[in-house]
XYZ file of C-alpha atoms in Angstrom:
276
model
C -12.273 -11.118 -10.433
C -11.880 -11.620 -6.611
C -14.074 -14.453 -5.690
C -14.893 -13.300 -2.206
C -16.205 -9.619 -2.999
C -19.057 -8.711 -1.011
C -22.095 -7.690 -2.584
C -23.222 -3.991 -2.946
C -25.533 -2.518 -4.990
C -23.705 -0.302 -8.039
C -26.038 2.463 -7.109
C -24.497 2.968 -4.014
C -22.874 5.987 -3.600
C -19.178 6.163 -3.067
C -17.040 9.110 -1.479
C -13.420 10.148 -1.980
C -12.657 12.457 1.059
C -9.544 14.459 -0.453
C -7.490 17.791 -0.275
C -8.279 20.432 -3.041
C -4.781 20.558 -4.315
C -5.599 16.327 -4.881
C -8.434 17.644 -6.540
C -6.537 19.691 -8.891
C -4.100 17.166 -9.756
C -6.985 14.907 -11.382
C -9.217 17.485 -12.745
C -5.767 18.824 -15.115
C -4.209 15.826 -15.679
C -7.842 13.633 -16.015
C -5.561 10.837 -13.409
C -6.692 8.875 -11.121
C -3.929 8.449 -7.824
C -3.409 5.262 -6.317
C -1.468 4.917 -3.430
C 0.980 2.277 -2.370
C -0.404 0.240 1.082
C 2.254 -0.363 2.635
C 1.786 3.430 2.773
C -1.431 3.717 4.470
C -1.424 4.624 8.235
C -2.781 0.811 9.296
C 0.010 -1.269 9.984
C -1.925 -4.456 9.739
C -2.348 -4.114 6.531
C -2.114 -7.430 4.259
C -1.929 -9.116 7.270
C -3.955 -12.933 7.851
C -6.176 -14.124 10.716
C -4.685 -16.315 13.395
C -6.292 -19.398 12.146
C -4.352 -19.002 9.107
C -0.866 -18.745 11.056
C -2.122 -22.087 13.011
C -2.812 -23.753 10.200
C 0.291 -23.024 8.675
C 2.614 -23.950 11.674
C 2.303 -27.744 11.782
C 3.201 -27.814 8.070
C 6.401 -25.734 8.351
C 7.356 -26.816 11.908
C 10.816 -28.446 12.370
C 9.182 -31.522 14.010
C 6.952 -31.608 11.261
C 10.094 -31.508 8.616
C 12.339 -34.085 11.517
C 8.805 -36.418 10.756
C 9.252 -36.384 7.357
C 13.165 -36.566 7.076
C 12.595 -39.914 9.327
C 10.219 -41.048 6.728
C 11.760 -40.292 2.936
C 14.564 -43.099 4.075
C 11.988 -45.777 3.026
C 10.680 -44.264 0.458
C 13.211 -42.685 -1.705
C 11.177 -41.012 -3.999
C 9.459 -38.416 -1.891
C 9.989 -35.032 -2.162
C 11.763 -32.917 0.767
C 10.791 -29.481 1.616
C 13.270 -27.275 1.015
C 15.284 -25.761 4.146
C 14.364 -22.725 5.541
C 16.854 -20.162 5.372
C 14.782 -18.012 7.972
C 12.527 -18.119 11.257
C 8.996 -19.283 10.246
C 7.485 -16.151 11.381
C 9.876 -13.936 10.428
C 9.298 -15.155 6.781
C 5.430 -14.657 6.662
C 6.290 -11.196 7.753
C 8.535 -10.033 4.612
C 5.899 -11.953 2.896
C 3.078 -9.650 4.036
C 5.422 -6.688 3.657
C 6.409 -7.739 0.327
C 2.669 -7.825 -1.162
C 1.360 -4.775 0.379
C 5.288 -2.844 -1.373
C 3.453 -4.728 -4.467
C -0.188 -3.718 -4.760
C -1.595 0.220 -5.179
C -5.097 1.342 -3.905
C -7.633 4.074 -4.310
C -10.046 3.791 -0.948
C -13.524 5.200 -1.819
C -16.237 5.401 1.391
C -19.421 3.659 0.796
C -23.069 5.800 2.551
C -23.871 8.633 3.800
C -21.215 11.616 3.992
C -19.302 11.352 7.688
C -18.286 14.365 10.126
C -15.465 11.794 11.159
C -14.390 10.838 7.625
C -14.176 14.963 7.078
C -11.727 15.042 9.827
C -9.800 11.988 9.499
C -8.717 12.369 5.458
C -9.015 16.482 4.595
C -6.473 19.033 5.484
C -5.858 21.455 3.514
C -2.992 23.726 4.744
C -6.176 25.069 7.519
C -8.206 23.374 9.869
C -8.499 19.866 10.410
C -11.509 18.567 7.859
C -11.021 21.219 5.596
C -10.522 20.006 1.969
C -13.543 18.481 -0.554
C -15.602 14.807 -1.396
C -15.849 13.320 -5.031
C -18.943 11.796 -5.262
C -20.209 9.173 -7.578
C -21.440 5.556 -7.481
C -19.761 2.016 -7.236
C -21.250 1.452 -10.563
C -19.842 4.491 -12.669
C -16.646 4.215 -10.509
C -16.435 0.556 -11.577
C -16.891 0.744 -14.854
C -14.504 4.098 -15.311
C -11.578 1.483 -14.358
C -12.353 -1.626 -16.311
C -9.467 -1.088 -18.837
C -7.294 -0.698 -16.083
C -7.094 -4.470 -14.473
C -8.047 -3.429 -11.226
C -9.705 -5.512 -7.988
C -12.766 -3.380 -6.921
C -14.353 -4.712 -3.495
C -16.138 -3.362 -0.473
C -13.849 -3.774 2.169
C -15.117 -6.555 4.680
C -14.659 -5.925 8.436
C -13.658 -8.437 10.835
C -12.143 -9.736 13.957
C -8.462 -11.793 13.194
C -7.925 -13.668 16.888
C -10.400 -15.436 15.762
C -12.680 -16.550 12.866
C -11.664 -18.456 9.427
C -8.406 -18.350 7.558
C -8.599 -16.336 4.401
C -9.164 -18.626 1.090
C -7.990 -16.317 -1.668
C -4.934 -14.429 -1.815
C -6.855 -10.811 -2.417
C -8.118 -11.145 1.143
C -5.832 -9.948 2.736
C -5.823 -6.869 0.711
C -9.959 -6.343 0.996
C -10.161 -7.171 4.722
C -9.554 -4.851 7.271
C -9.751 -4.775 11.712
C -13.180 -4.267 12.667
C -12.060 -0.869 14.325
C -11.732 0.168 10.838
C -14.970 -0.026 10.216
C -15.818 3.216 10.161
C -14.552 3.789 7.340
C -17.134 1.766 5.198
C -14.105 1.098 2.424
C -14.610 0.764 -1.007
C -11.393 -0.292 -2.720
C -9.750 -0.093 -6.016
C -6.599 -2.378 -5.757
C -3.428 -2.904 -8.645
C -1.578 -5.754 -8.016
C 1.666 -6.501 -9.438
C 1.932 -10.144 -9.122
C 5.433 -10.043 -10.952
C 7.138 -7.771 -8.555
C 5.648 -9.378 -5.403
C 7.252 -12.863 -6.377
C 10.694 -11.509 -7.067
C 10.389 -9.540 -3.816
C 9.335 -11.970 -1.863
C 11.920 -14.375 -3.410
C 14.987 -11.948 -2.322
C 13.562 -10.989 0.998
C 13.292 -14.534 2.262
C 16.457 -16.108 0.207
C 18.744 -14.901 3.122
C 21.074 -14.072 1.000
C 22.212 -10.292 1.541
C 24.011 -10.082 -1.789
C 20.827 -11.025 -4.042
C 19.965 -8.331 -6.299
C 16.333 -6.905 -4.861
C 13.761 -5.446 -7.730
C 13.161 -1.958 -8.251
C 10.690 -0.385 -6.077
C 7.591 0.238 -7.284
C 6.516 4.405 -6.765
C 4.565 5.360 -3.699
C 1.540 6.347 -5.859
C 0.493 5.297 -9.764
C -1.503 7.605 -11.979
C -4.293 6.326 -14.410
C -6.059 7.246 -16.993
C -9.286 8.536 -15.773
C -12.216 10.401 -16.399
C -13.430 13.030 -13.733
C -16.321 14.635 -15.476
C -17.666 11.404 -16.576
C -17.840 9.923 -13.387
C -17.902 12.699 -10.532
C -21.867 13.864 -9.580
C -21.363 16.103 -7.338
C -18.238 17.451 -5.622
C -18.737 18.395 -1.661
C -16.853 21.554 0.078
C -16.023 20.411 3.426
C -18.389 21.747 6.415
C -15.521 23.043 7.947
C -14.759 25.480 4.663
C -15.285 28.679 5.377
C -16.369 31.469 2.794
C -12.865 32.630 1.739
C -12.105 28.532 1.150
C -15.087 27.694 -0.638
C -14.580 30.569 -3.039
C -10.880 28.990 -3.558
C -12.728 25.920 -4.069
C -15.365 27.081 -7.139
C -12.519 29.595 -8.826
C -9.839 26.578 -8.801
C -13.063 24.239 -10.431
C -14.206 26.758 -12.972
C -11.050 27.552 -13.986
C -10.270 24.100 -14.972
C -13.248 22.489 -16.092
C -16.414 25.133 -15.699
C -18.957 21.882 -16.310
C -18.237 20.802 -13.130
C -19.421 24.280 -11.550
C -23.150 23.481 -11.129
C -21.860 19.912 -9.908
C -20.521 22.135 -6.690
C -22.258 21.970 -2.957
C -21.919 22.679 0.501
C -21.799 19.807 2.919
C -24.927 18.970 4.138
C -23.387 19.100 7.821
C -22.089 22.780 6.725
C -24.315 25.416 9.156
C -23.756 27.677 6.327
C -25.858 26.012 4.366
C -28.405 24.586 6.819
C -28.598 26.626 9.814
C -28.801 24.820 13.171
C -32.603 24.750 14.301
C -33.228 25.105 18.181
C-alpha cells in the first residue's frame, strides 16, 4: 500500500485514451499493457524535489566525510561511509534512471472526457485524436488488479524548486510537474524492487566489467478482464463514419457484448450537432 495516495472516490470515473489496434490486443488476449517509464515522453520522471537533493548534500559532501574521517581517530569504533566511486550527482541520476528501467505503469485519466487528452494519446494511422477511450471506474479498475501486486494512486501534481522532500520511495513514481496536470493521472504501477537494487548496484559500482541484470521488457502483459471492467468504450470525436464502422466490426467480431457498450464522443458533432 503506498502511504501517501491521495484520496478519490472509487466511483470516479477513469479513462484510458488508446489506439484501436491497443484495443484489440486486450479485447483477444483479455491483457492488460503496462508500459515501462523510463519510456514515457516526461523526462522527469522518478525524479525528487530540490529539498530532497539539499537535504541529501551535507550528508554525502566530502567536507562532511573529511569531518568525520577527523573524528573516527578518537573513537575507533565508528563506522566510515563507504567511498564514493562516483560524483554525488551523477549517482542520484543512475539511481533515478535505474528505478524508473525497474517499475511498469498503466496511466488511466481521472473526470470528464478531454478534447486535449483525444489529441495528445490517439493516433491511429489517420488524424491526430483519432483512436478510442476505455471507460470504467477507479473502483472496478482497482479491484480488477488486486491479484496482481500493483501501486494504484492518483497522480499528485506539484511544483519541485520548491516544496517538501518526498517521504516514501513510491513518490517519486506518483508525482508528477504541475504542467502535467492536465492529465488528471490515475496510475497503476509494478515495481520490481529486485531488479532496481541490482541495477542500481552495477550502475553506481564504477566498475565497467560488473555483470549488469537483464533488462526488464518495454511493456508487461497481465491477466485482465475487459468485459468485466470496461462500461462504455468511446470512438474518438475526430472518427469519422468509415472509422467508427472499423471500430464496432473489429468489437463485435471479438466480443459482441461489448457492442451496446459502444458510443460516440460526446464532443463528436456527429452525434451532437453544434447549436448556433
Amino acid at each position: 500500500m503506498y502511504k501517501n495516495r491521495v484520496s478519490m472516490d472509487p466511483a470516479t470515473e477513469l479513462r484510458r485514451y488508446t489506439t484501436l489496434d491497443a484495443l484489440v490486443h486486450i479485447l483477444q488476449y483479455r491483457h492488460l499493457r503496462l508500459t515501462r517509464v523510463d519510456k514515457f515522453r516526461d523526462p522527469f520522471e522518478g525524479s525528487v524535489p530540490k529539498k530532497q537533493i539539499d537535504d541529501q548534500v551535507p550528508i554525502f559532501s566530502s567536507r562532511n566525510a573529511a569531518q568525520m574521517m577527523s573524528v573516527s581517530a578518537y573513537y575507533p569504533s565508528m563506522s566510515m561511509p563507504p567511498r564514493r566511486q562516483l560524483d554525488l550527482w551523477m549517482e542520484m541520476t543512475l539511481r533515478r534512471r535505474a528505478k524508473t528501467r525497474s517499475a511498469h505503469a498503466s496511466c488511466w485519466t481521472a473526470g470528464h472526457e478531454s478534447e486535449a487528452l483525444w489529441r495528445l494519446y490517439c493516433r491511429d494511422a489517420g488524424p491526430e485524436g483519432q483512436g478510442v477511450a476505455l471507460r470504467s471506474t477507479l473502483g472496478k479498475i482497482e479491484a480488477s488488479v488486486a491479484r496482481h501486486d500493483l501501486f494504484v494512486s492518483p497522480i499528485k501534481y506539484r511544483y519541485y524548486h520548491d516544496g517538501d522532500a518526498f517521504d516514501d520511495e513510491m513518490d517519486p513514481f506518483m508525482h508528477k510537474r504541475m504542467g502535467f496536470a492536465h492529465e488528471c493521472e490515475v496510475r497503476l504501477l509494478k515495481y520490481d524492487e529486485s531488479h532496481y537494487f541490482a541495477l542500481a548496484a552495477v550502475l553506481t559500482s564504477g566498475d565497467p566489467d560488473r555483470a549488469t541484470p537483464p533488462e526488464l521488457p518495454e511493456h508487461i502483459f497481465l491477466d485482465w478482464s475487459p468485459a468485466a471492467v470496461i462500461e462504455r468504450i468511446t470512438i474518438s470525436p475526430y472518427a469519422d463514419d468509415s472509422y467508427e464502422k472499423k471500430a464496432r466490426d473489429a468489437i463485435a467480431s471479438i466480443d459482441p457484448s461489448l457492442v451496446d457498450r459502444l458510443e460516440l464522443s460526446v464532443l463528436s458533432e456527429r452525434r451532437y450537432a453544434p447549436q448556433f
